[in-house]
Short mmCIF file of C-alpha atoms in Angstrom, two decimals:
data_model
loop_
_atom_site.label_atom_id
_atom_site.label_comp_id
_atom_site.label_asym_id
_atom_site.label_seq_id
_atom_site.Cartn_x
_atom_site.Cartn_y
_atom_site.Cartn_z
CA MET A 1 184.23 262.37 110.77
CA ASN A 2 182.50 259.98 113.07
CA PRO A 3 184.95 257.21 113.87
CA LEU A 4 182.33 254.56 113.23
CA TRP A 5 181.69 255.85 109.75
CA THR A 6 185.39 256.11 109.19
CA TYR A 7 185.79 252.41 110.08
CA LEU A 8 182.83 251.32 107.83
CA LEU A 9 184.17 253.38 104.89
CA GLY A 10 187.57 251.92 105.27
CA ALA A 11 186.19 248.39 105.37
CA GLY A 12 184.05 249.06 102.32
CA LEU A 13 187.03 250.41 100.41
CA PHE A 14 189.13 247.34 101.46
CA GLY A 15 186.41 245.02 100.21
CA ALA A 16 186.05 246.79 96.97
CA GLY A 17 189.80 246.56 96.50
CA LEU A 18 189.64 242.79 96.90
CA SER A 19 186.82 242.47 94.44
CA ALA A 20 188.60 244.59 91.86
CA ALA A 21 191.92 242.86 92.33
CA GLY A 22 190.52 239.34 92.60
CA PRO A 23 190.08 238.58 88.91
CA ALA A 24 193.44 240.10 88.04
CA ALA A 25 195.24 238.20 90.69
CA VAL A 26 193.40 234.84 90.63
CA GLY A 27 192.75 234.59 86.85
CA PRO A 28 196.35 233.78 85.76
CA THR A 29 196.53 230.95 88.38
CA VAL A 30 193.37 229.31 87.11
CA ALA A 31 194.42 229.68 83.45
CA ALA A 32 197.78 228.08 84.20
CA ALA A 33 196.20 225.24 86.00
CA GLY A 34 193.89 224.64 83.05
CA ALA A 35 196.80 224.75 80.58
CA ALA A 36 198.75 222.19 82.64
CA ALA A 37 195.77 219.84 82.75
CA ALA A 38 195.30 220.15 79.06
CA GLU A 39 198.94 219.48 78.45
CA GLN A 40 198.82 216.46 80.76
CA ASP A 41 195.89 215.03 78.77
CA ALA A 42 197.75 215.65 75.49
CA VAL A 43 200.77 213.61 76.49
CA ARG A 44 198.91 210.93 78.46
CA PRO A 45 199.64 207.54 76.62
CA GLY A 46 196.68 206.32 74.64
CA ALA A 47 194.71 209.55 75.16
CA VAL A 48 193.16 210.56 71.80
CA PRO A 49 190.46 213.12 71.97
CA ALA A 50 187.27 211.89 70.41
CA GLN A 51 187.08 214.85 68.08
CA GLN A 52 190.58 214.17 66.72
CA GLY A 53 190.55 210.38 66.17
CA GLY A 54 190.52 207.03 67.74
CA ARG A 55 191.25 203.34 67.07
CA PHE A 56 189.60 200.43 65.13
CA ARG A 57 190.37 196.80 64.52
CA VAL A 58 190.40 194.75 61.38
CA ALA A 59 190.99 191.02 60.77
CA GLY A 60 193.51 189.82 58.23
CA PHE A 61 193.88 186.39 56.64
CA GLY A 62 196.73 184.69 54.80
CA ARG A 63 197.04 181.36 53.01
CA VAL A 64 199.86 179.60 51.27
CA ALA A 65 199.33 176.48 49.25
CA PHE A 66 202.21 173.93 49.17
CA GLU A 67 203.06 170.51 47.82
CA PRO A 68 203.53 168.14 50.74
CA ASP A 69 206.70 166.20 51.01
CA LEU A 70 205.99 164.67 54.38
CA PHE A 71 202.91 162.93 55.61
CA GLY A 72 201.81 162.50 59.16
CA PHE A 73 199.87 159.28 59.77
CA ALA A 74 198.34 157.81 62.93
CA PHE A 75 196.38 154.63 63.56
CA VAL A 76 195.20 152.58 66.44
CA VAL A 77 195.59 148.82 66.98
CA VAL A 78 192.67 147.44 69.02
CA SER A 79 192.26 143.90 70.34
CA GLU A 80 189.36 142.39 72.42
CA ALA A 81 188.66 139.16 74.28
CA ALA A 82 186.52 137.85 77.06
CA GLU A 83 189.57 137.44 79.29
CA PRO A 84 192.38 139.90 80.03
CA GLY A 85 195.08 137.25 79.22
CA ALA A 86 193.48 136.33 75.86
CA ALA A 87 193.15 140.01 75.07
CA ARG A 88 196.81 140.56 75.78
CA LEU A 89 198.04 137.70 73.63
CA ARG A 90 195.80 138.77 70.75
CA HIS A 91 197.03 142.34 71.10
CA GLU A 92 200.69 141.40 71.16
CA GLN A 93 200.26 139.49 67.94
CA ALA A 94 198.40 142.38 66.27
CA VAL A 95 201.02 144.90 67.36
CA ALA A 96 203.79 142.71 66.06
CA LEU A 97 202.16 142.54 62.62
CA ALA A 98 201.70 146.27 62.64
CA ARG A 99 205.33 146.85 63.51
CA ASP A 100 206.33 144.53 60.65
CA ALA A 101 204.17 146.56 58.23
CA ILE A 102 205.86 149.74 59.47
CA ALA A 103 209.32 148.22 59.19
CA ALA A 104 208.67 147.35 55.53
CA GLN A 105 208.58 151.04 54.86
CA ARG A 106 211.53 152.04 56.94
CA ALA A 107 213.38 153.50 53.99
CA GLU A 108 210.67 156.18 53.79
CA LEU A 109 210.07 156.73 57.52
CA ASP A 110 211.06 160.03 59.05
CA GLU A 111 209.70 159.47 62.55
CA THR A 112 207.84 156.80 64.51
CA ALA A 113 206.20 156.83 67.93
CA ALA A 114 203.87 154.41 69.76
CA ASP A 115 201.93 154.74 72.99
CA ALA A 116 202.01 152.13 75.71
CA PRO A 117 199.19 149.63 75.40
CA GLY A 118 196.20 150.44 77.57
CA LEU A 119 193.75 147.96 78.96
CA GLN A 120 190.00 148.81 79.20
CA ARG A 121 187.21 146.75 80.67
CA ARG A 122 183.92 146.98 78.77
CA ASP A 123 180.72 146.23 80.66
CA ASP A 124 178.29 147.68 78.11
CA ALA A 125 178.28 144.47 75.98
CA PRO A 126 176.11 141.40 76.77
CA ALA A 127 179.22 139.92 78.40
CA THR A 128 182.29 141.68 79.97
CA ARG A 129 185.00 142.29 77.38
CA TYR A 130 188.60 143.37 77.80
CA ARG A 131 190.23 145.62 75.24
CA TYR A 132 193.84 146.54 74.63
CA GLN A 133 194.73 149.40 72.31
CA THR A 134 198.01 150.98 71.04
CA ARG A 135 198.26 154.17 68.98
CA PHE A 136 201.01 154.62 66.42
CA ALA A 137 202.09 157.93 64.94
CA LEU A 138 204.46 158.16 62.02
CA ARG A 139 205.91 160.53 59.40
CA LEU A 140 206.60 159.24 55.92
CA ARG A 141 208.50 160.97 53.12
CA SER A 142 206.41 159.70 50.16
CA ARG A 143 202.81 159.11 49.10
CA GLU A 144 203.69 155.67 47.76
CA ALA A 145 205.05 154.49 51.13
CA LEU A 146 201.95 155.92 52.88
CA MET A 147 199.63 154.07 50.48
CA ARG A 148 201.55 150.74 50.78
CA LEU A 149 201.38 151.01 54.59
CA GLN A 150 197.68 151.82 54.67
CA GLN A 151 196.97 148.94 52.29
CA ARG A 152 198.89 146.49 54.48
CA LEU A 153 197.18 147.68 57.73
CA ALA A 154 193.78 147.34 56.09
CA GLU A 155 194.60 143.73 55.13
CA LEU A 156 195.48 143.05 58.77
CA GLY A 157 192.01 144.35 59.81
CA ILE A 158 193.28 147.54 61.46
CA ASP A 159 190.75 150.39 61.37
CA GLY A 160 191.18 154.17 61.72
CA LEU A 161 193.47 154.68 58.75
CA ASP A 162 192.10 158.10 57.76
CA GLN A 163 194.22 160.19 60.14
CA VAL A 164 196.51 161.66 57.49
CA GLN A 165 198.04 165.09 57.68
CA PRO A 166 200.09 166.61 54.77
CA LEU A 167 203.30 168.32 55.95
CA SER A 168 206.39 169.80 54.50
CA GLN A 169 209.91 170.29 55.62
CA ARG A 170 209.48 173.97 54.66
CA LEU A 171 206.31 174.38 56.73
CA PRO A 172 207.81 177.02 59.11
CA GLU A 173 208.72 179.06 56.13
CA TYR A 174 205.28 178.71 54.66
CA ALA A 175 203.69 179.71 57.99
CA ASP A 176 205.80 182.91 58.14
CA GLN A 177 204.72 183.76 54.65
CA ALA A 178 201.03 183.22 55.56
CA ARG A 179 201.47 185.55 58.54
CA ARG A 180 202.98 188.22 56.31
CA LEU A 181 200.11 187.91 53.91
CA ALA A 182 197.62 188.16 56.76
CA LEU A 183 199.26 191.38 57.92
CA GLN A 184 199.18 192.72 54.43
CA ASP A 185 195.50 191.90 54.11
CA ALA A 186 194.79 193.70 57.39
CA GLN A 187 196.71 196.78 56.11
CA ARG A 188 194.70 196.84 52.87
CA LYS A 189 191.47 196.66 54.78
CA ALA A 190 192.47 199.42 57.19
CA GLU A 191 193.55 201.66 54.33
CA THR A 192 190.20 201.09 52.54
CA LEU A 193 188.19 201.81 55.69
CA ALA A 194 190.16 204.95 56.54
CA ALA A 195 189.88 206.33 52.96
CA ALA A 196 186.08 205.66 52.90
CA ALA A 197 185.62 207.45 56.25
CA GLY A 198 187.90 210.33 55.43
CA TRP A 199 190.36 209.47 58.22
CA ARG A 200 194.13 209.75 58.22
CA LEU A 201 195.56 206.33 59.12
CA LEU A 202 198.36 206.69 61.73
CA GLY A 203 199.47 203.02 61.76
CA PRO A 204 199.13 199.80 63.76
CA VAL A 205 199.28 199.90 67.55
CA ALA A 206 198.64 196.26 68.37
CA VAL A 207 198.70 192.94 66.60
CA ARG A 208 197.32 189.52 67.70
CA ILE A 209 198.13 186.39 65.75
CA ASP A 210 195.28 183.96 66.31
CA ASP A 211 196.57 180.77 64.78
CA ASP A 212 198.36 179.21 61.82
CA ARG A 213 198.10 175.55 60.95
CA PRO A 214 198.10 173.22 57.91
CA TRP A 215 194.89 172.03 56.37
CA TRP A 216 194.21 169.09 54.04
CA THR A 217 191.45 171.00 52.25
CA PRO A 218 190.48 174.75 52.28
CA GLN A 219 188.53 175.53 55.45
CA PRO A 220 187.38 178.82 57.02
CA PRO A 221 188.72 180.05 60.40
CA THR A 222 186.73 178.94 63.42
CA ALA A 223 183.58 180.78 64.24
CA ARG A 224 184.84 181.64 67.74
CA GLN A 225 187.28 184.09 66.28
CA TYR A 226 185.29 186.39 64.06
CA GLY A 227 181.63 185.06 63.85
CA ALA A 228 180.02 186.61 60.85
CA ARG A 229 183.25 188.10 59.73
CA ALA A 230 184.71 184.56 59.08
CA TYR A 231 186.75 184.39 55.93
CA ASN A 232 185.17 182.41 53.08
CA TYR A 233 187.91 180.26 51.66
CA ALA A 234 185.45 178.60 49.29
CA ALA A 235 185.20 181.90 47.35
CA ASP A 236 188.93 181.68 46.36
CA ALA A 237 190.58 179.54 43.78
CA PRO A 238 191.03 175.90 45.02
CA VAL A 239 194.43 175.10 46.46
CA ARG A 240 196.69 172.35 45.17
CA GLY A 241 195.80 169.95 48.03
CA SER A 242 197.56 171.42 51.05
CA GLU A 243 197.78 174.82 52.57
CA THR A 244 198.72 176.65 55.75
CA THR A 245 196.69 179.61 57.00
CA ALA A 246 197.35 182.53 59.37
CA GLN A 247 194.90 184.91 60.94
CA VAL A 248 195.64 188.18 62.69
CA GLU A 249 193.71 190.96 64.28
CA VAL A 250 195.35 194.39 64.08
CA GLU A 251 194.41 197.53 65.92
CA TYR A 252 194.99 200.80 64.08
CA ALA A 253 195.04 204.40 65.19
CA TYR A 254 193.54 207.13 63.08
CA ALA A 255 193.08 210.89 63.06
CA ARG A 256 190.22 213.00 61.62
#
């Protein structure tokens, strides 16, 4: 046989051998790489294939009504005069009278604090005026003592007597209870949503507690938190006068 044809024939057979052996030799390697990538995706934290499930968030709200046994009360003593010295003397007298009124209720006082007097110059009046003001913050253990103190301060001509906050010695306990109720509310909503959509609820994966604070009258959460989803407290039965509320946002995982 011509050596040239022998060379070409050998080269052709060698190439055909590569083509025939290629899929058999390379196929398992590609399949193994694909399986490894799939396994990596399956164990990657937070990776939930879209066709298998996902996550959603719900808001929960809790409220606990309580009977206050403490009352926070704040008021401001303000004194003005055309001269700084006269304003100071007038303010010292007014503050002394306020302290006497507070001392008369000392048996019912739980805590008392007062800011240092601050002097302000007012040039917005027809003539320059100087003003001193001192803010008092107290806690009293009875309604009667609170009312007597407010009456006496009003008789002294002191304004700003409406800064009253109902409190309780058990307020931390009530706040914890409100948070538990908020979490239960979120769980109920998540179960209802999952059942309606035909999903299998896997459980909570993240919780955010927005706030909890006492209120004098029932009020909704602030609009900045949930917008149109804001809870309508007015739709519920009225509370006994005081309540503490808690709001949570819970993220749940589900599977289809």
